[in-house]
């Protein structure tokens, strides 16, 4: 999408749809601004008929009197005193949906100067592109929807254009993550995920290493490989690296990469949404989407490793049995009391591998537990970490980009729920606090001196209905938080 900031006033602008953000109580002052594209008396009447006061999410569509514009969409932003950047995102997505099926330029006029540093300009631009995303790859005769291809942000000075330059690479990462998540499990297999990773590496000059089953065996990855055993498809352990010239931090990002989770012999039954379990690689999608963006925007001073232990959780004659005892690559033994708690088994070996890289910090993202969906819903992911600085940094990064992230307790006493009579650990704790015991399980595979955070995205990686900047389906959750966090790391003095 071509995005530009222009100094032109509204009266000189031409294009197909114009979105106007209106602060509560400010419309009166603004009416005159539009006098050459909509008759003042007419506009006044329409506003009063609709009781349009600029309340948050209020919408009024007015036809232009000028042929150079087809439609003007007024969107309320709410009171100026309570205004958050996210109000800009939400208003933009409402307006953008009104522009679908209109060919030509989309224009946006917002009260830009209420925020500094062009953060609102970036937020609005991202919101337009991400709201307009449609995945038609699997339609044989795709509906001809017209989505905006050109966006002009009206009434800004030219300097805003440099802030905008990262919007497209960031959105491309989010869109890649969405496409990976929505690709069905017969298409996006572990091998295909590895191929997609190679494409990212080739296009953006990242290093790539793919470990096959044999190499994983040599490394003693008994937990990860046990999950893969029940599938006809080969597991692929993916390792991408972004390495700038000067390195101050070394970060490892790990994504759960179950291209399908049937539950295994603890099969997913009634109501457990087995048919949705293609999205069980949402963590890997976020991490690979971030790799794509980071490969393009090339942040300085931070080396980033991207890891995915990709496989499927299926059933066959050699599948994991409930009751099996496994040995992970750090030597710990695990009694599998539930084969559906498979994500943590794959992550265990990925975490051990990550620690061997001796990083500054590790962050994993995983569609790990249904319990997290129950606790936080589909707008907020759960964060578990014993490191305050890391937690604060991630939550700040998430807040800035409008992704919900909430710190949850790492209650060490709950580890008793993972006590096995035969092995070092059970893979599954009791139902109450199930996301906490999942995090405590992962902790067993992280070296205690390495800052580590676990983000459970089981709720946020998918939405059933259009929600703000997310069209229904895969959200690409996590890409923008990770990229923003990595970018902010290099501004920290070390
Ligand atoms: N992939 C699921 C978690 C999940 C559930 C993601 C619902 C998205 C929506 C995970 O592998 C799983 O099955 N977890 C079990 C763990 C349980 C057996 C301890 C769960 O949450 O039910
Ligand atoms: Mn499962
Ligand atoms: Zn799973």
Short mmCIF file of C-alpha atoms and ligand atoms in Angstrom, two decimals:
data_model
loop_
_atom_site.label_atom_id
_atom_site.label_comp_id
_atom_site.label_asym_id
_atom_site.label_seq_id
_atom_site.Cartn_x
_atom_site.Cartn_y
_atom_site.Cartn_z
CA UNK A 1 0.00 0.00 0.00
CA UNK A 2 1.36 3.38 -0.92
CA UNK A 3 1.24 5.61 2.14
CA UNK A 4 2.11 9.29 2.18
CA UNK A 5 1.75 12.27 4.45
CA UNK A 6 0.63 15.40 2.64
CA UNK A 7 0.41 19.05 3.66
CA UNK A 8 -2.58 19.71 1.40
CA UNK A 9 -5.71 20.99 3.15
CA UNK A 10 -8.97 19.09 2.98
CA UNK A 11 -10.51 21.43 0.46
CA UNK A 12 -7.84 20.71 -2.11
CA UNK A 13 -7.78 16.97 -1.56
CA UNK A 14 -9.25 14.58 -4.07
CA UNK A 15 -9.72 10.84 -3.77
CA UNK A 16 -12.52 8.34 -3.30
CA UNK A 17 -13.13 8.11 0.46
CA UNK A 18 -12.21 10.62 3.14
CA UNK A 19 -12.15 9.56 6.79
CA UNK A 20 -12.41 12.38 9.31
CA UNK A 21 -11.65 11.76 12.98
CA UNK A 22 -13.65 14.07 15.23
CA UNK A 23 -12.91 14.77 18.88
CA UNK A 24 -15.97 15.07 21.09
CA UNK A 25 -17.24 18.63 21.05
CA UNK A 26 -14.92 19.77 18.26
CA UNK A 27 -17.15 19.29 15.24
CA UNK A 28 -18.55 22.82 15.37
CA UNK A 29 -15.05 24.27 14.97
CA UNK A 30 -14.39 21.94 12.07
CA UNK A 31 -17.48 22.33 9.92
CA UNK A 32 -16.00 25.21 7.97
CA UNK A 33 -13.02 23.10 7.01
CA UNK A 34 -15.24 21.04 4.76
CA UNK A 35 -17.22 23.82 3.10
CA UNK A 36 -15.95 23.15 -0.39
CA UNK A 37 -16.72 19.44 -0.34
CA UNK A 38 -19.98 19.43 1.59
CA UNK A 39 -22.52 22.18 1.98
CA UNK A 40 -22.29 23.73 5.42
CA UNK A 41 -26.02 23.91 6.16
CA UNK A 42 -26.55 20.40 4.86
CA UNK A 43 -23.68 19.07 6.97
CA UNK A 44 -25.04 20.84 10.05
CA UNK A 45 -28.42 19.21 9.52
CA UNK A 46 -26.96 15.76 8.98
CA UNK A 47 -24.86 16.05 12.11
CA UNK A 48 -27.78 17.15 14.21
CA UNK A 49 -30.16 14.52 12.75
CA UNK A 50 -27.61 11.86 13.62
CA UNK A 51 -26.89 13.46 17.02
CA UNK A 52 -23.25 13.27 16.00
CA UNK A 53 -21.15 14.71 18.80
CA UNK A 54 -17.90 12.85 18.21
CA UNK A 55 -18.57 10.18 20.82
CA UNK A 56 -16.15 7.31 20.58
CA UNK A 57 -16.91 5.06 17.56
CA UNK A 58 -19.85 7.23 16.42
CA UNK A 59 -20.08 7.12 12.64
CA UNK A 60 -21.70 9.39 10.08
CA UNK A 61 -21.46 8.96 6.34
CA UNK A 62 -21.99 12.03 4.17
CA UNK A 63 -21.97 12.22 0.39
CA UNK A 64 -19.70 14.85 -1.01
CA UNK A 65 -21.00 17.65 -3.25
CA UNK A 66 -17.76 17.48 -5.18
CA UNK A 67 -17.16 14.76 -7.72
CA UNK A 68 -13.56 14.52 -6.66
CA UNK A 69 -14.63 12.71 -3.45
CA UNK A 70 -17.26 9.96 -3.28
CA UNK A 71 -17.82 9.57 0.41
CA UNK A 72 -16.89 11.29 3.66
CA UNK A 73 -16.89 9.20 6.82
CA UNK A 74 -16.93 11.09 10.10
CA UNK A 75 -15.80 8.97 13.04
CA UNK A 76 -16.00 10.04 16.66
CA UNK A 77 -12.81 9.82 18.72
CA UNK A 78 -14.37 10.58 22.12
CA UNK A 79 -13.19 13.15 24.65
CA UNK A 80 -9.78 14.71 24.11
CA UNK A 81 -8.84 14.25 27.78
CA UNK A 82 -9.19 10.47 27.64
CA UNK A 83 -7.78 10.02 24.19
CA UNK A 84 -5.41 7.11 23.60
CA UNK A 85 -3.58 6.14 20.45
CA UNK A 86 -5.72 3.04 20.35
CA UNK A 87 -8.80 5.24 19.85
CA UNK A 88 -7.14 6.34 16.61
CA UNK A 89 -6.62 2.72 15.59
CA UNK A 90 -10.21 1.76 16.35
CA UNK A 91 -11.66 4.80 14.57
CA UNK A 92 -9.43 4.13 11.58
CA UNK A 93 -10.59 0.54 11.30
CA UNK A 94 -14.25 1.63 11.38
CA UNK A 95 -13.61 4.20 8.66
CA UNK A 96 -11.49 1.86 6.58
CA UNK A 97 -14.26 -0.77 6.48
CA UNK A 98 -16.49 1.92 4.96
CA UNK A 99 -13.98 2.40 2.15
CA UNK A 100 -14.12 -1.19 0.91
CA UNK A 101 -15.44 -1.43 -2.63
CA UNK A 102 -14.48 2.15 -3.39
CA UNK A 103 -11.71 2.32 -5.94
CA UNK A 104 -9.14 5.05 -5.59
CA UNK A 105 -7.31 6.91 -2.88
CA UNK A 106 -8.26 6.81 0.77
CA UNK A 107 -7.66 10.02 2.69
CA UNK A 108 -7.50 10.39 6.45
CA UNK A 109 -7.78 13.61 8.37
CA UNK A 110 -7.27 13.29 12.13
CA UNK A 111 -6.35 15.81 14.85
CA UNK A 112 -2.75 14.65 14.43
CA UNK A 113 -1.15 17.11 16.81
CA UNK A 114 -2.69 15.62 19.97
CA UNK A 115 0.15 13.06 20.00
CA UNK A 116 3.82 13.65 19.33
CA UNK A 117 6.54 11.78 17.50
CA UNK A 118 4.16 10.69 14.78
CA UNK A 119 3.24 7.63 16.85
CA UNK A 120 -0.40 8.25 15.90
CA UNK A 121 0.54 8.52 12.23
CA UNK A 122 2.15 5.09 12.38
CA UNK A 123 -0.79 3.65 14.32
CA UNK A 124 -3.32 4.96 11.81
CA UNK A 125 -1.36 3.78 8.80
CA UNK A 126 -0.92 0.30 10.25
CA UNK A 127 -4.61 0.22 11.11
CA UNK A 128 -5.62 0.95 7.51
CA UNK A 129 -3.42 -1.74 6.01
CA UNK A 130 -4.17 -4.37 8.64
CA UNK A 131 -7.94 -3.77 8.58
CA UNK A 132 -7.87 -4.10 4.80
CA UNK A 133 -6.21 -7.50 4.78
CA UNK A 134 -8.10 -10.34 3.11
CA UNK A 135 -6.80 -13.84 2.61
CA UNK A 136 -8.17 -15.19 -0.68
CA UNK A 137 -5.45 -17.77 -1.35
CA UNK A 138 -7.76 -20.72 -1.03
CA UNK A 139 -10.72 -19.42 -3.06
CA UNK A 140 -10.95 -20.65 -6.63
CA UNK A 141 -13.07 -17.67 -7.63
CA UNK A 142 -12.29 -14.91 -5.17
CA UNK A 143 -14.94 -12.22 -4.70
CA UNK A 144 -13.80 -9.05 -6.28
CA UNK A 145 -13.38 -6.87 -3.23
CA UNK A 146 -11.62 -3.59 -3.70
CA UNK A 147 -9.31 -2.75 -0.86
CA UNK A 148 -7.47 0.54 -0.52
CA UNK A 149 -4.13 0.59 -2.31
CA UNK A 150 -3.20 4.19 -1.68
CA UNK A 151 -3.46 6.14 1.55
CA UNK A 152 -2.91 9.84 2.10
CA UNK A 153 -2.66 11.30 5.56
CA UNK A 154 -3.89 14.82 5.21
CA UNK A 155 -2.58 17.89 6.99
CA UNK A 156 0.81 16.63 8.12
CA UNK A 157 4.24 17.97 7.45
CA UNK A 158 6.56 16.05 5.15
CA UNK A 159 8.70 14.81 8.02
CA UNK A 160 5.97 12.34 8.93
CA UNK A 161 6.99 10.35 5.86
CA UNK A 162 10.12 9.04 7.53
CA UNK A 163 8.04 7.72 10.45
CA UNK A 164 5.75 6.00 7.96
CA UNK A 165 8.59 4.17 6.24
CA UNK A 166 8.48 1.21 8.65
CA UNK A 167 4.73 0.72 8.42
CA UNK A 168 4.77 -1.49 5.34
CA UNK A 169 7.55 -3.82 6.54
CA UNK A 170 5.77 -4.19 9.89
CA UNK A 171 2.39 -4.90 8.30
CA UNK A 172 3.99 -7.36 5.88
CA UNK A 173 5.26 -9.29 8.92
CA UNK A 174 1.80 -9.29 10.51
CA UNK A 175 0.20 -10.39 7.24
CA UNK A 176 2.73 -13.17 6.83
CA UNK A 177 1.88 -14.37 10.34
CA UNK A 178 -1.84 -14.25 9.52
CA UNK A 179 -1.30 -16.23 6.33
CA UNK A 180 0.79 -18.85 8.09
CA UNK A 181 -1.88 -19.26 10.78
CA UNK A 182 -4.82 -19.47 8.40
CA UNK A 183 -3.11 -21.88 6.01
CA UNK A 184 -4.75 -25.28 6.56
CA UNK A 185 -2.79 -28.16 8.11
CA UNK A 186 -2.66 -30.14 4.87
CA UNK A 187 -0.81 -27.24 3.25
CA UNK A 188 1.22 -25.74 6.06
CA UNK A 189 3.06 -28.87 7.22
CA UNK A 190 6.28 -28.74 9.26
CA UNK A 191 8.25 -29.10 6.01
CA UNK A 192 6.31 -26.27 4.42
CA UNK A 193 6.91 -24.08 7.49
CA UNK A 194 10.63 -24.77 7.07
CA UNK A 195 10.36 -23.79 3.39
CA UNK A 196 8.59 -20.55 4.32
CA UNK A 197 11.41 -19.86 6.76
CA UNK A 198 14.00 -20.40 4.01
CA UNK A 199 12.15 -17.91 1.85
CA UNK A 200 12.36 -15.32 4.63
CA UNK A 201 16.06 -16.09 5.07
CA UNK A 202 16.74 -15.70 1.34
CA UNK A 203 14.69 -12.56 0.89
CA UNK A 204 16.04 -10.75 3.93
CA UNK A 205 19.51 -12.11 4.30
CA UNK A 206 19.08 -14.08 7.51
CA UNK A 207 21.07 -17.17 8.42
CA UNK A 208 19.06 -20.37 8.46
CA UNK A 209 19.61 -23.81 9.90
CA UNK A 210 17.00 -26.57 9.70
CA UNK A 211 17.53 -29.61 11.89
CA UNK A 212 15.89 -32.78 10.69
CA UNK A 213 14.76 -35.66 12.86
CA UNK A 214 18.20 -37.27 12.95
CA UNK A 215 19.98 -34.12 14.12
CA UNK A 216 17.35 -33.58 16.78
CA UNK A 217 17.88 -37.16 17.95
CA UNK A 218 21.62 -36.52 18.17
CA UNK A 219 20.87 -33.54 20.38
CA UNK A 220 18.72 -35.70 22.63
CA UNK A 221 15.50 -33.78 21.98
CA UNK A 222 13.36 -36.60 23.35
CA UNK A 223 10.43 -34.42 24.41
CA UNK A 224 9.98 -32.65 21.06
CA UNK A 225 10.50 -35.80 19.00
CA UNK A 226 8.01 -37.78 21.08
CA UNK A 227 5.25 -35.38 20.01
CA UNK A 228 6.20 -35.79 16.35
CA UNK A 229 6.19 -39.62 16.51
CA UNK A 230 2.48 -40.03 15.85
CA UNK A 231 2.60 -38.14 12.56
CA UNK A 232 3.65 -39.28 9.08
CA UNK A 233 5.19 -35.85 8.61
CA UNK A 234 8.83 -35.19 9.49
CA UNK A 235 9.51 -32.72 12.29
CA UNK A 236 11.61 -29.68 11.35
CA UNK A 237 13.53 -27.64 13.89
CA UNK A 238 13.93 -24.16 12.42
CA UNK A 239 16.64 -21.70 13.46
CA UNK A 240 16.87 -18.30 11.76
CA UNK A 241 19.39 -15.64 12.79
CA UNK A 242 19.47 -11.90 12.25
CA UNK A 243 22.90 -10.55 13.01
CA UNK A 244 23.79 -6.84 12.74
CA UNK A 245 27.39 -5.62 12.64
CA UNK A 246 27.63 -4.43 16.23
CA UNK A 247 26.00 -6.62 18.85
CA UNK A 248 25.01 -5.49 22.34
CA UNK A 249 22.13 -7.88 23.00
CA UNK A 250 21.42 -11.39 21.87
CA UNK A 251 17.74 -12.33 21.98
CA UNK A 252 16.09 -15.66 21.28
CA UNK A 253 12.45 -15.71 20.19
CA UNK A 254 10.76 -19.12 20.25
CA UNK A 255 7.39 -19.92 18.72
CA UNK A 256 5.26 -23.00 19.34
CA UNK A 257 4.91 -24.63 15.94
CA UNK A 258 2.27 -27.35 16.04
CA UNK A 259 0.97 -27.30 12.47
CA UNK A 260 -1.93 -29.37 13.80
CA UNK A 261 -2.87 -30.49 17.29
CA UNK A 262 -5.33 -33.39 17.36
CA UNK A 263 -4.57 -33.89 21.05
CA UNK A 264 -2.93 -37.23 20.34
CA UNK A 265 -4.38 -40.22 22.24
CA UNK A 266 -5.92 -37.71 24.63
CA UNK A 267 -7.87 -36.78 21.54
CA UNK A 268 -9.62 -33.44 21.39
CA UNK A 269 -13.31 -34.25 21.71
CA UNK A 270 -16.62 -32.35 21.83
CA UNK A 271 -16.21 -28.60 22.13
CA UNK A 272 -12.44 -28.57 22.14
CA UNK A 273 -12.39 -27.13 18.61
CA UNK A 274 -10.16 -29.72 17.00
CA UNK A 275 -11.01 -28.24 13.59
CA UNK A 276 -9.36 -24.97 14.59
CA UNK A 277 -6.09 -26.52 15.62
CA UNK A 278 -4.25 -25.41 12.51
CA UNK A 279 -3.68 -22.24 14.51
CA UNK A 280 -1.57 -24.10 17.04
CA UNK A 281 1.47 -22.71 15.23
CA UNK A 282 0.43 -19.11 16.03
CA UNK A 283 3.55 -18.63 18.16
CA UNK A 284 5.80 -19.67 15.30
CA UNK A 285 3.85 -17.41 12.94
CA UNK A 286 4.47 -14.44 15.23
CA UNK A 287 8.14 -15.24 15.48
CA UNK A 288 8.57 -15.78 11.72
CA UNK A 289 6.53 -12.66 10.94
CA UNK A 290 8.84 -10.74 13.26
CA UNK A 291 11.85 -12.31 11.51
CA UNK A 292 10.55 -11.06 8.18
CA UNK A 293 10.09 -7.53 9.49
CA UNK A 294 13.36 -7.43 11.42
CA UNK A 295 15.16 -8.73 8.33
CA UNK A 296 13.85 -5.74 6.43
CA UNK A 297 14.10 -2.90 8.94
CA UNK A 298 17.45 -4.12 10.31
CA UNK A 299 17.46 -2.75 13.87
CA UNK A 300 20.94 -2.07 15.20
CA UNK A 301 22.81 -3.66 18.12
CA UNK A 302 20.56 -6.68 18.69
CA UNK A 303 21.20 -10.15 17.34
CA UNK A 304 17.95 -12.08 17.12
CA UNK A 305 17.52 -15.84 16.90
CA UNK A 306 14.16 -17.27 15.84
CA UNK A 307 13.42 -20.86 16.82
CA UNK A 308 10.55 -23.17 15.95
CA UNK A 309 10.35 -26.85 16.86
CA UNK A 310 7.74 -27.62 14.20
CA UNK A 311 5.72 -30.84 14.15
CA UNK A 312 2.19 -32.28 14.28
CA UNK A 313 0.42 -33.93 17.20
CA UNK A 314 -1.31 -36.91 15.60
CA UNK A 315 -2.23 -40.52 16.24
CA UNK A 316 -0.78 -43.67 14.68
CA UNK A 317 0.75 -46.92 15.82
CA UNK A 318 3.92 -45.28 17.02
CA UNK A 319 2.35 -42.22 18.63
CA UNK A 320 3.13 -41.06 22.13
CA UNK A 321 1.16 -43.06 24.72
CA UNK A 322 -0.41 -41.45 27.71
CA UNK A 323 1.94 -42.70 30.40
CA UNK A 324 5.17 -42.59 28.37
CA UNK A 325 8.30 -41.33 30.07
CA UNK A 326 10.51 -39.07 27.95
CA UNK A 327 13.93 -37.54 28.36
CA UNK A 328 14.44 -33.93 27.22
CA UNK A 329 17.77 -32.56 25.94
CA UNK A 330 18.73 -31.19 29.36
CA UNK A 331 18.42 -34.71 30.80
CA UNK A 332 15.15 -34.14 32.68
CA UNK A 333 12.60 -36.93 32.51
CA UNK A 334 8.91 -36.30 31.88
CA UNK A 335 5.91 -38.54 32.50
CA UNK A 336 3.25 -37.76 29.88
CA UNK A 337 -0.05 -37.90 31.74
CA UNK A 338 -1.80 -36.06 28.87
CA UNK A 339 -0.71 -36.15 25.23
CA UNK A 340 -2.70 -32.98 24.55
CA UNK A 341 -0.23 -30.97 26.63
CA UNK A 342 2.19 -31.36 23.72
CA UNK A 343 3.22 -27.75 23.12
CA UNK A 344 5.26 -27.60 26.30
CA UNK A 345 7.09 -30.80 25.28
CA UNK A 346 8.21 -29.22 22.01
CA UNK A 347 9.08 -25.95 23.76
CA UNK A 348 11.12 -27.76 26.42
CA UNK A 349 13.75 -28.83 23.90
CA UNK A 350 13.60 -25.48 22.09
CA UNK A 351 14.25 -23.69 25.41
CA UNK A 352 17.25 -25.92 26.14
CA UNK A 353 18.60 -25.16 22.66
CA UNK A 354 17.98 -21.43 23.24
CA UNK A 355 19.95 -21.46 26.50
CA UNK A 356 22.90 -23.03 24.70
CA UNK A 357 23.09 -19.86 22.59
CA UNK A 358 23.82 -17.94 25.83
CA UNK A 359 21.42 -15.11 25.05
CA UNK A 360 20.65 -11.88 26.94
CA UNK A 361 16.99 -12.96 27.07
CA UNK A 362 14.56 -15.55 25.76
CA UNK A 363 10.91 -14.92 24.90
CA UNK A 364 8.58 -17.71 23.84
CA UNK A 365 5.12 -17.31 22.31
CA UNK A 366 2.72 -20.23 22.31
CA UNK A 367 -0.94 -21.13 21.88
CA UNK A 368 -0.34 -23.12 25.01
CA UNK A 369 -3.45 -23.44 27.16
CA UNK A 370 -7.22 -23.26 26.91
CA UNK A 371 -7.06 -22.02 30.50
CA UNK A 372 -5.43 -18.78 29.29
CA UNK A 373 -8.34 -18.23 26.88
CA UNK A 374 -10.75 -18.66 29.79
CA UNK A 375 -8.76 -16.26 31.96
CA UNK A 376 -8.06 -13.43 29.50
CA UNK A 377 -10.25 -13.88 26.42
CA UNK A 378 -9.21 -13.07 22.87
CA UNK A 379 -7.86 -9.55 23.33
CA UNK A 380 -5.22 -10.18 25.99
CA UNK A 381 -2.31 -12.59 26.05
CA UNK A 382 -0.81 -13.81 29.32
CA UNK A 383 2.80 -13.07 30.26
CA UNK A 384 4.78 -15.19 32.70
CA UNK A 385 8.24 -14.11 33.74
CA UNK A 386 10.24 -13.80 36.92
CA UNK A 387 12.25 -10.95 35.43
CA UNK A 388 10.72 -7.54 36.14
CA UNK A 389 12.72 -5.58 33.55
CA UNK A 390 11.92 -8.05 30.80
CA UNK A 391 8.22 -8.07 31.76
CA UNK A 392 8.01 -4.30 31.86
CA UNK A 393 9.79 -3.95 28.53
CA UNK A 394 7.45 -6.42 26.82
CA UNK A 395 4.31 -4.92 28.34
CA UNK A 396 5.38 -1.40 27.34
CA UNK A 397 6.12 -2.60 23.81
CA UNK A 398 2.72 -4.32 23.61
CA UNK A 399 0.82 -1.31 25.00
CA UNK A 400 2.43 1.00 22.48
CA UNK A 401 1.27 -1.09 19.54
CA UNK A 402 -2.16 -1.79 21.01
CA UNK A 403 -1.72 -5.52 21.63
CA UNK A 404 -3.16 -6.68 24.97
CA UNK A 405 -0.63 -8.28 27.31
CA UNK A 406 -1.08 -8.91 31.01
CA UNK A 407 1.44 -10.20 33.51
CA UNK A 408 0.34 -13.36 35.30
CA UNK A 409 1.77 -14.96 38.41
CA UNK A 410 4.53 -17.53 38.33
CA UNK A 411 3.33 -19.24 41.48
CA UNK A 412 6.16 -21.61 42.32
CA UNK A 413 4.18 -23.55 44.93
CA UNK A 414 1.91 -24.81 42.14
CA UNK A 415 4.83 -26.87 40.90
CA UNK A 416 3.62 -29.58 43.26
CA UNK A 417 0.90 -30.19 40.66
CA UNK A 418 3.60 -31.47 38.30
CA UNK A 419 4.97 -34.09 40.68
CA UNK A 420 5.42 -37.49 39.07
CA UNK A 421 5.95 -40.69 41.04
CA UNK A 422 8.12 -42.18 38.33
CA UNK A 423 9.85 -39.30 36.47
CA UNK A 424 11.19 -35.82 37.32
CA UNK A 425 8.01 -34.12 36.16
CA UNK A 426 4.49 -34.66 34.86
CA UNK A 427 3.72 -32.76 31.69
CA UNK A 428 0.24 -31.78 32.92
CA UNK A 429 -0.92 -30.26 36.19
CA UNK A 430 -4.47 -30.09 37.54
CA UNK A 431 -7.11 -28.03 35.71
CA UNK A 432 -7.17 -25.08 38.14
CA UNK A 433 -4.31 -22.72 37.31
CA UNK A 434 -3.51 -24.76 34.19
CA UNK A 435 -1.70 -21.88 32.46
CA UNK A 436 0.48 -21.35 35.50
CA UNK A 437 1.60 -24.97 35.75
CA UNK A 438 2.28 -24.86 32.00
CA UNK A 439 4.62 -21.89 32.56
CA UNK A 440 6.22 -23.66 35.54
CA UNK A 441 6.80 -26.72 33.38
CA UNK A 442 8.63 -24.58 30.80
CA UNK A 443 10.72 -22.98 33.52
CA UNK A 444 12.31 -26.37 34.19
CA UNK A 445 14.06 -26.13 30.82
CA UNK A 446 15.48 -22.61 31.15
CA UNK A 447 18.83 -21.92 32.83
CA UNK A 448 18.01 -19.92 35.97
CA UNK A 449 20.38 -17.03 35.18
CA UNK A 450 18.88 -16.28 31.76
CA UNK A 451 15.99 -13.78 31.71
CA UNK A 452 13.02 -15.52 30.15
CA UNK A 453 9.39 -14.67 29.42
CA UNK A 454 6.59 -16.90 28.25
CA UNK A 455 3.60 -15.43 26.40
CA UNK A 456 0.45 -17.54 26.07
CA UNK A 457 -1.38 -16.44 22.90
CA UNK A 458 -4.01 -19.21 22.80
CA UNK A 459 -6.76 -16.56 22.97
CA UNK A 460 -5.25 -13.74 20.94
CA UNK A 461 -3.95 -15.50 17.85
CA UNK A 462 -7.43 -15.87 16.36
CA UNK A 463 -10.65 -13.84 16.37
CA UNK A 464 -14.08 -15.12 15.38
CA UNK A 465 -15.39 -11.73 14.23
CA UNK A 466 -13.92 -8.53 12.81
CA UNK A 467 -12.36 -6.86 15.81
CA UNK A 468 -10.80 -3.40 15.40
CA UNK A 469 -7.81 -3.74 13.11
CA UNK A 470 -8.20 -7.53 12.95
CA UNK A 471 -10.44 -8.98 10.27
CA UNK A 472 -12.03 -12.25 11.48
CA UNK A 473 -9.57 -15.13 11.52
CA UNK A 474 -5.86 -15.05 12.24
CA UNK A 475 -4.72 -11.84 13.94
CA UNK A 476 -0.94 -12.04 13.55
CA UNK A 477 -0.79 -11.23 17.27
CA UNK A 478 2.70 -10.72 18.62
CA UNK A 479 4.56 -9.55 15.54
CA UNK A 480 4.18 -5.86 16.31
CA UNK A 481 4.96 -6.31 20.01
CA UNK A 482 8.10 -8.32 19.29
CA UNK A 483 9.37 -5.93 16.63
CA UNK A 484 8.67 -2.89 18.80
CA UNK A 485 10.40 -4.52 21.76
CA UNK A 486 13.49 -5.44 19.72
CA UNK A 487 13.65 -1.90 18.34
CA UNK A 488 13.44 -0.42 21.82
CA UNK A 489 16.18 -2.69 23.16
CA UNK A 490 18.79 -0.90 21.11
CA UNK A 491 17.81 2.42 22.62
CA UNK A 492 18.48 1.08 26.13
CA UNK A 493 21.94 1.97 27.33
CA UNK A 494 23.91 -1.10 28.21
N1 LIG B 1 -3.11 -26.07 21.63
C1 LIG B 1 -3.74 -26.35 22.86
C2 LIG B 1 -4.18 -25.10 23.61
C3 LIG B 1 -5.32 -24.33 23.02
C4 LIG B 1 -6.62 -24.60 23.42
C5 LIG B 1 -5.10 -23.31 22.15
C6 LIG B 1 -7.66 -23.85 22.92
C7 LIG B 1 -6.13 -22.57 21.65
C8 LIG B 1 -7.42 -22.83 22.05
C9 LIG B 1 -2.79 -27.11 23.77
O1 LIG B 1 -1.92 -27.96 23.14
C10 LIG B 1 -3.65 -27.95 24.65
O2 LIG B 1 -4.28 -28.82 24.15
N2 LIG B 1 -3.66 -27.65 25.93
C11 LIG B 1 -4.44 -28.36 26.86
C12 LIG B 1 -3.58 -28.62 28.06
C13 LIG B 1 -4.22 -29.54 29.04
C14 LIG B 1 -4.26 -30.93 28.50
C15 LIG B 1 -3.40 -29.48 30.30
C16 LIG B 1 -5.64 -27.49 27.23
O3 LIG B 1 -5.48 -26.29 27.39
O4 LIG B 1 -6.73 -28.04 27.31
MN1 LIG B 2 -2.77 -29.88 22.78
ZN1 LIG B 3 -1.39 -27.47 21.21
#
